[in-house]
Coordinates of C-alpha atoms in Angstrom, one line a residue:
X103 CA -31.9 -72.7 89.4
X104 CA -31.1 -70.0 91.8
X105 CA -33.2 -68.4 94.6
X106 CA -32.6 -65.1 96.4
X107 CA -33.0 -65.7 100.2
X108 CA -33.0 -63.1 102.8
X109 CA -31.8 -64.4 106.1
X110 CA -32.0 -62.5 109.5
X111 CA -29.4 -63.2 112.2
X112 CA -30.0 -62.2 116.0
X113 CA -27.1 -61.3 117.9
X114 CA -24.4 -60.8 115.2
X115 CA -21.3 -58.9 116.2
X116 CA -19.9 -58.2 112.6
X117 CA -21.2 -58.6 109.0
X118 CA -18.6 -61.7 108.7
X119 CA -20.1 -63.4 111.6
X120 CA -23.8 -62.9 110.3
X121 CA -22.6 -64.3 107.0
X122 CA -21.0 -67.2 108.5
X123 CA -24.0 -68.1 110.6
X124 CA -26.7 -67.4 107.7
X125 CA -24.7 -69.8 105.4
X126 CA -24.6 -72.5 108.2
X127 CA -28.2 -72.1 109.2
X128 CA -29.4 -72.4 105.5
X129 CA -27.1 -75.2 104.7
X130 CA -28.5 -77.3 107.6
X131 CA -32.0 -76.8 106.4
X132 CA -31.4 -77.4 102.7
X133 CA -29.5 -80.7 103.8
X134 CA -32.9 -81.9 104.9
X135 CA -34.3 -81.7 101.6
X136 CA -34.7 -84.7 99.4
X137 CA -36.5 -86.0 96.4
X138 CA -36.0 -83.8 93.4
X139 CA -33.5 -81.2 95.2
X140 CA -29.9 -82.0 94.5
X141 CA -26.4 -80.3 94.6
X142 CA -27.3 -77.2 96.8
X143 CA -24.7 -74.3 96.6
X144 CA -25.1 -71.3 98.8
X145 CA -23.2 -68.0 98.2
X146 CA -23.4 -64.4 99.6
X147 CA -25.1 -62.0 97.1
X148 CA -23.2 -59.0 96.1
X149 CA -23.9 -55.7 94.7
X150 CA -21.8 -53.0 93.2
X151 CA -20.9 -49.9 95.2
X152 CA -22.4 -46.8 93.6
X153 CA -19.3 -44.9 94.4
X154 CA -16.4 -47.0 93.2
X155 CA -18.0 -49.9 91.5
X156 CA -16.4 -52.8 93.4
X157 CA -18.7 -55.6 94.5
X158 CA -19.7 -55.8 98.2
X159 CA -21.4 -58.5 100.1
X160 CA -25.2 -58.0 101.0
X161 CA -24.8 -58.0 104.8
X162 CA -25.9 -55.3 107.2
X163 CA -25.6 -55.5 111.0
X164 CA -27.3 -52.7 113.1
X165 CA -27.5 -53.2 116.9
X166 CA -26.8 -56.8 116.8
X167 CA -29.4 -57.6 114.1
X168 CA -28.2 -58.6 110.7
X169 CA -29.7 -59.1 107.3
X170 CA -27.7 -61.2 104.9
X171 CA -28.7 -61.7 101.3
X172 CA -28.0 -65.3 100.1
X173 CA -28.0 -67.0 96.7
X174 CA -29.1 -70.7 96.9
X175 CA -28.5 -72.5 93.6
X176 CA -29.9 -76.1 93.3
X177 CA -30.6 -78.8 90.8
X178 CA -34.2 -79.8 90.7
X179 CA -35.5 -82.8 88.8
X180 CA -38.9 -81.6 87.0
X181 CA -40.7 -82.8 84.0
X182 CA -39.7 -79.2 82.2
X183 CA -37.6 -76.2 83.0
X184 CA -40.6 -74.1 83.2
X185 CA -42.0 -76.3 86.2
X186 CA -38.6 -76.5 87.9
X187 CA -39.1 -73.1 89.8
X188 CA -42.5 -74.4 91.2
X189 CA -41.0 -77.9 92.2
X190 CA -37.9 -76.0 93.9
X191 CA -40.3 -73.6 95.8
X192 CA -42.6 -76.5 96.8
X193 CA -39.7 -78.7 98.1
X194 CA -37.7 -75.8 99.9
X195 CA -40.5 -73.9 101.3
X196 CA -41.5 -76.0 104.2
X197 CA -37.8 -76.1 105.1
X198 CA -37.8 -72.3 105.2
X199 CA -41.0 -71.2 106.7
X200 CA -41.5 -67.4 106.8
X201 CA -38.7 -66.9 104.5
X202 CA -39.4 -65.5 100.9
X203 CA -37.7 -67.4 98.0
X204 CA -37.4 -65.3 95.0
X205 CA -36.6 -67.3 91.8
X206 CA -33.7 -65.3 90.1
X207 CA -32.5 -67.8 87.4
X208 CA -34.1 -70.8 86.0
X209 CA -32.7 -73.5 83.6
X210 CA -33.0 -72.8 79.9

């Protein structure tokens, strides 16, 4: 299953710096998960440019403050695919306080 995770970085010089820091910070926290959470993969979300259609990373830096859109994909052991989203949020939520986890893809 995949979660959309907004990550705020303070003191970022460039969008690439913000992306590197965000992925590393989220990775450290997700590595602390145990139990039903397995095989985490973190990537930067992308959106198409309205003008040219090319994909661009979701990362914005203004005055040293950055917002990076991350996609966290994990395997979750649950009794049913319907419950896997709840189990994932329950297990990851305490590791990511004050960070909204929006479920964007569930197993079929």
